[in-house]
PDB file of C-alpha atoms in Angstrom:
ATOM      1  CA  MET H  22      18.247  -5.776   8.956  1.00 39.00           C
ATOM      2  CA  ARG H  23      16.852  -2.954  11.098  1.00 37.00           C
ATOM      3  CA  PHE H  24      13.350  -3.801   9.825  1.00 41.00           C
ATOM      4  CA  LEU H  25      13.590  -7.529  10.550  1.00 41.00           C
ATOM      5  CA  LEU H  26      12.699  -7.366  14.271  1.00 39.00           C
ATOM      6  CA  PRO H  27       9.521  -5.246  13.806  1.00 43.00           C
ATOM      7  CA  LEU H  28       8.489  -7.564  10.968  1.00 42.00           C
ATOM      8  CA  LEU H  29       8.946 -10.637  13.132  1.00 40.00           C
ATOM      9  CA  ALA H  30       6.997  -8.979  15.933  1.00 39.00           C
ATOM     10  CA  LEU H  31       4.102  -8.219  13.565  1.00 41.00           C
ATOM     11  CA  SER H  32       4.061 -11.781  12.264  1.00 40.00           C
ATOM     12  CA  ALA H  33       4.177 -13.241  15.772  1.00 40.00           C
ATOM     13  CA  CYS H  34       1.058 -11.283  16.726  1.00 45.00           C
ATOM     14  CA  GLY H  35      -0.838 -12.960  13.888  1.00 51.00           C
ATOM     15  CA  GLY H  36      -2.388  -9.724  12.610  1.00 81.00           C
ATOM     16  CA  ALA H  37      -1.921  -7.049  10.026  1.00 90.00           C
ATOM     17  CA  GLY H  38       0.092  -3.926  10.739  1.00 95.00           C
ATOM     18  CA  ALA H  39       2.947  -1.766   9.589  1.00 96.00           C
ATOM     19  CA  ASN H  40       5.951   0.058  10.978  1.00 96.00           C
ATOM     20  CA  LEU H  41       6.564   2.884   8.488  1.00 97.00           C
ATOM     21  CA  GLU H  42       8.418   6.164   8.433  1.00 97.00           C
ATOM     22  CA  GLY H  43       8.563   9.016   5.952  1.00 97.00           C
ATOM     23  CA  SER H  44       6.511  11.644   4.201  1.00 97.00           C
ATOM     24  CA  VAL H  45       5.393  12.606   0.711  1.00 97.00           C
ATOM     25  CA  GLY H  46       4.320  16.091  -0.330  1.00 95.00           C
ATOM     26  CA  GLY H  47       4.726  17.262   3.265  1.00 95.00           C
ATOM     27  CA  ILE H  48       2.296  14.578   4.490  1.00 96.00           C
ATOM     28  CA  ASP H  49       3.707  12.319   7.218  1.00 95.00           C
ATOM     29  CA  PHE H  50       2.892   8.669   6.676  1.00 94.00           C
ATOM     30  CA  GLU H  51       3.729   6.834   9.859  1.00 91.00           C
ATOM     31  CA  ASP H  52       0.335   6.089  11.430  1.00 92.00           C
ATOM     32  CA  VAL H  53      -1.108   3.183   9.461  1.00 95.00           C
ATOM     33  CA  ASN H  54      -4.547   1.846  10.402  1.00 95.00           C
ATOM     34  CA  VAL H  55      -5.137  -0.604   7.544  1.00 96.00           C
ATOM     35  CA  VAL H  56      -2.847  -2.938   5.570  1.00 98.00           C
ATOM     36  CA  PHE H  57      -4.623  -5.148   3.020  1.00 98.00           C
ATOM     37  CA  PHE H  58      -3.575  -7.271   0.063  1.00 98.00           C
ATOM     38  CA  GLY H  59      -5.624  -8.931  -2.644  1.00 97.00           C
ATOM     39  CA  GLY H  60      -5.535  -9.447  -6.373  1.00 96.00           C
ATOM     40  CA  PRO H  61      -2.586  -7.399  -7.656  1.00 97.00           C
ATOM     41  CA  PHE H  62      -2.599  -4.888  -4.754  1.00 98.00           C
ATOM     42  CA  ILE H  63      -0.970  -4.204  -1.395  1.00 98.00           C
ATOM     43  CA  PHE H  64      -2.707  -1.211   0.233  1.00 98.00           C
ATOM     44  CA  PHE H  65      -1.808   0.879   3.314  1.00 98.00           C
ATOM     45  CA  SER H  66      -3.943   3.713   4.733  1.00 97.00           C
ATOM     46  CA  ASN H  67      -3.940   6.089   7.668  1.00 96.00           C
ATOM     47  CA  VAL H  68      -7.758   5.751   7.779  1.00 95.00           C
ATOM     48  CA  THR H  69      -9.561   2.671   9.053  1.00 95.00           C
ATOM     49  CA  TRP H  70     -11.405   1.050   6.143  1.00 94.00           C
ATOM     50  CA  SER H  71     -13.214  -2.269   6.144  1.00 95.00           C
ATOM     51  CA  CYS H  72     -12.370  -4.701   3.387  1.00 95.00           C
ATOM     52  CA  LEU H  73     -15.676  -3.815   1.704  1.00 94.00           C
ATOM     53  CA  ASP H  74     -14.742  -0.103   1.702  1.00 94.00           C
ATOM     54  CA  VAL H  75     -11.666  -0.462  -0.531  1.00 95.00           C
ATOM     55  CA  TYR H  76     -13.514  -1.503  -3.712  1.00 94.00           C
ATOM     56  CA  TRP H  77     -12.243   1.738  -5.334  1.00 94.00           C
ATOM     57  CA  VAL H  78      -8.523   0.823  -5.265  1.00 96.00           C
ATOM     58  CA  SER H  79      -7.317   0.803  -8.867  1.00 95.00           C
ATOM     59  CA  ARG H  80      -4.177   0.819 -10.985  1.00 93.00           C
ATOM     60  CA  THR H  81      -4.996   4.359 -12.225  1.00 93.00           C
ATOM     61  CA  TYR H  82      -6.781   7.402 -10.800  1.00 94.00           C
ATOM     62  CA  ASN H  83      -8.102  10.732 -12.047  1.00 92.00           C
ATOM     63  CA  GLU H  84      -6.130  13.253 -10.036  1.00 92.00           C
ATOM     64  CA  GLY H  85      -8.386  15.970  -8.609  1.00 90.00           C
ATOM     65  CA  SER H  86     -11.412  13.672  -8.555  1.00 91.00           C
ATOM     66  CA  GLU H  87     -12.956  12.164  -5.443  1.00 92.00           C
ATOM     67  CA  VAL H  88     -12.567   8.454  -4.672  1.00 91.00           C
ATOM     68  CA  ALA H  89     -14.242   6.191  -2.154  1.00 84.00           C
ATOM     69  CA  ASP H  90     -16.712   7.897   0.149  1.00 85.00           C
ATOM     70  CA  GLY H  91     -15.084  11.313  -0.053  1.00 86.00           C
ATOM     71  CA  ARG H  92     -13.272  11.195   3.294  1.00 92.00           C
ATOM     72  CA  ASP H  93      -9.786  12.617   3.739  1.00 95.00           C
ATOM     73  CA  PHE H  94      -7.026   9.990   3.766  1.00 96.00           C
ATOM     74  CA  SER H  95      -3.465   9.160   2.813  1.00 97.00           C
ATOM     75  CA  ALA H  96      -2.461   5.798   1.379  1.00 97.00           C
ATOM     76  CA  ILE H  97       0.314   3.879  -0.316  1.00 98.00           C
ATOM     77  CA  GLN H  98      -0.422   1.164  -2.801  1.00 97.00           C
ATOM     78  CA  PHE H  99       1.602  -1.324  -4.747  1.00 98.00           C
ATOM     79  CA  ALA H 100       0.122  -2.769  -7.946  1.00 97.00           C
ATOM     80  CA  TYR H 101       1.578  -5.826  -9.672  1.00 97.00           C
ATOM     81  CA  SER H 102       1.304  -6.170 -13.448  1.00 95.00           C
ATOM     82  CA  ASP H 103       0.430  -9.832 -12.785  1.00 95.00           C
ATOM     83  CA  PRO H 104      -3.006 -10.670 -11.335  1.00 95.00           C
ATOM     84  CA  GLU H 105      -1.710 -11.592  -7.843  1.00 96.00           C
ATOM     85  CA  VAL H 106       0.791 -10.456  -5.227  1.00 97.00           C
ATOM     86  CA  ALA H 107       3.915 -12.634  -5.316  1.00 97.00           C
ATOM     87  CA  GLU H 108       7.056 -13.180  -3.235  1.00 97.00           C
ATOM     88  CA  GLY H 109      10.284 -11.590  -4.347  1.00 97.00           C
ATOM     89  CA  LEU H 110      12.356  -8.443  -4.417  1.00 97.00           C
ATOM     90  CA  TRP H 111      10.631  -6.029  -6.818  1.00 97.00           C
ATOM     91  CA  ASN H 112      12.020  -2.830  -8.302  1.00 95.00           C
ATOM     92  CA  VAL H 113       9.324  -0.139  -8.674  1.00 93.00           C
ATOM     93  CA  ALA H 114      11.063   2.246 -11.095  1.00 85.00           C
ATOM     94  CA  GLY H 115      10.069   2.768 -14.726  1.00 79.00           C
ATOM     95  CA  GLU H 116       8.306  -0.079 -16.523  1.00 84.00           C
ATOM     96  CA  ALA H 117       8.696  -2.456 -13.564  1.00 91.00           C
ATOM     97  CA  ALA H 118       6.418  -5.422 -12.803  1.00 95.00           C
ATOM     98  CA  VAL H 119       5.282  -3.594  -9.628  1.00 97.00           C
ATOM     99  CA  SER H 120       4.275   0.059  -9.446  1.00 96.00           C
ATOM    100  CA  SER H 121       3.842   2.190  -6.345  1.00 96.00           C
ATOM    101  CA  ALA H 122       1.788   5.287  -5.621  1.00 96.00           C
ATOM    102  CA  PHE H 123       1.174   7.630  -2.706  1.00 97.00           C
ATOM    103  CA  LEU H 124      -2.436   8.833  -2.600  1.00 97.00           C
ATOM    104  CA  SER H 125      -3.744  11.792  -0.608  1.00 97.00           C
ATOM    105  CA  GLN H 126      -7.342  12.948  -0.678  1.00 96.00           C
ATOM    106  CA  GLN H 127      -8.141  16.207   1.085  1.00 94.00           C
ATOM    107  CA  GLY H 128     -11.455  18.027   0.697  1.00 93.00           C
ATOM    108  CA  GLY H 129     -12.626  15.640  -2.012  1.00 91.00           C
ATOM    109  CA  ALA H 130      -9.605  16.184  -4.291  1.00 94.00           C
ATOM    110  CA  LEU H 131      -7.212  13.284  -4.876  1.00 96.00           C
ATOM    111  CA  ARG H 132      -3.470  13.822  -5.403  1.00 96.00           C
ATOM    112  CA  VAL H 133      -1.264  11.013  -6.681  1.00 97.00           C
ATOM    113  CA  TRP H 134       2.531  10.717  -6.519  1.00 97.00           C
ATOM    114  CA  GLU H 135       4.006   7.795  -8.467  1.00 95.00           C
ATOM    115  CA  GLY H 136       6.960   5.911  -7.005  1.00 95.00           C
ATOM    116  CA  ARG H 137      10.197   6.956  -8.726  1.00 95.00           C
ATOM    117  CA  GLY H 138      12.598   4.431  -7.253  1.00 96.00           C
ATOM    118  CA  GLY H 139      13.225   1.847  -4.616  1.00 97.00           C
ATOM    119  CA  SER H 140      11.983  -1.645  -3.994  1.00 97.00           C
ATOM    120  CA  LEU H 141       9.305  -3.844  -2.454  1.00 98.00           C
ATOM    121  CA  ASP H 142      10.522  -7.038  -0.762  1.00 98.00           C
ATOM    122  CA  VAL H 143       7.715  -9.562  -0.217  1.00 98.00           C
ATOM    123  CA  VAL H 144       9.178 -12.335   1.925  1.00 98.00           C
ATOM    124  CA  SER H 145       6.069 -14.517   2.343  1.00 98.00           C
ATOM    125  CA  VAL H 146       2.598 -14.856   0.870  1.00 97.00           C
ATOM    126  CA  ASP H 147      -0.120 -17.226   2.050  1.00 97.00           C
ATOM    127  CA  ASP H 148      -3.929 -17.249   1.881  1.00 95.00           C
ATOM    128  CA  ASP H 149      -4.301 -14.872   4.831  1.00 97.00           C
ATOM    129  CA  PHE H 150      -1.210 -12.654   5.105  1.00 98.00           C
ATOM    130  CA  VAL H 151       1.687 -11.095   3.187  1.00 98.00           C
ATOM    131  CA  ASP H 152       4.891 -10.081   5.006  1.00 98.00           C
ATOM    132  CA  GLY H 153       7.499  -7.733   3.635  1.00 98.00           C
ATOM    133  CA  SER H 154       9.267  -4.412   3.592  1.00 98.00           C
ATOM    134  CA  PHE H 155       9.777  -1.522   1.215  1.00 98.00           C
ATOM    135  CA  ASN H 156      11.814   1.605   0.614  1.00 98.00           C
ATOM    136  CA  ILE H 157      10.211   3.885  -1.975  1.00 98.00           C
ATOM    137  CA  THR H 158      11.156   7.354  -3.214  1.00 97.00           C
ATOM    138  CA  PHE H 159       8.597   9.693  -4.712  1.00 96.00           C
ATOM    139  CA  GLU H 160       9.098  13.028  -6.459  1.00 93.00           C
ATOM    140  CA  ALA H 161       8.116  14.750  -3.203  1.00 95.00           C
ATOM    141  CA  GLY H 162       9.525  12.453  -0.496  1.00 97.00           C
ATOM    142  CA  ALA H 163      10.117   8.863   0.595  1.00 98.00           C
ATOM    143  CA  VAL H 164       8.512   6.176   2.779  1.00 98.00           C
ATOM    144  CA  SER H 165      10.030   2.945   4.087  1.00 98.00           C
ATOM    145  CA  GLY H 166       9.178   0.231   6.561  1.00 97.00           C
ATOM    146  CA  THR H 167       7.921  -3.268   7.268  1.00 98.00           C
ATOM    147  CA  PHE H 168       4.443  -4.729   7.100  1.00 98.00           C
ATOM    148  CA  THR H 169       2.092  -7.645   7.469  1.00 98.00           C
ATOM    149  CA  ALA H 170      -0.943  -7.255   5.200  1.00 98.00           C
ATOM    150  CA  GLU H 171      -4.263  -9.055   5.665  1.00 98.00           C
ATOM    151  CA  TRP H 172      -6.106 -10.608   2.716  1.00 97.00           C
ATOM    152  CA  CYS H 173      -9.072  -8.636   1.374  1.00 97.00           C
ATOM    153  CA  ARG H 174     -11.339 -10.119  -1.278  1.00 95.00           C
ATOM    154  CA  ASN H 175     -12.476  -6.672  -2.404  1.00 93.00           C
ATOM    155  CA  LEU H 176      -9.077  -5.679  -3.816  1.00 95.00           C
ATOM    156  CA  LYS H 177      -9.526  -6.654  -7.432  1.00 86.00           C
ATOM    157  CA  ASP H 178      -8.016  -5.719 -10.758  1.00 78.00           C
ATOM    158  CA  ASN H 179     -10.310  -2.886 -11.898  1.00 67.00           C
TER     159      ASN H 179
END
């Protein structure tokens, strides 16, 4: 219930945004500049990316390798096993229909922490926006909050 008011405020503004709190691997993840959804993904980042810039988002990554344009960033992503984001309360543990990951790239080296527990609650999906909340635990921390994600055609199942 504590996340309902920020979520309603985000939706009323008509734009994407997130109200998150937490950290993973000692990296605070509260300042979110981008929230996109498309294909099977919901993607949050502390760096401002255009929709065209997130072509690299994938279900799997090679830890230690560089992604995107090499810039430093932190991100959270959710990936559905189905081809599209859908409404519902989704568990992210084990062999769930939705997986979560915390990504951090520093100095050209990507680190990935897989979500170990928690849930994603997508309360509405339309052609332009997805509204919801989540509470995810990782091996090295936890992040929770509310969001409104904007549609991005460049998020595809790679």
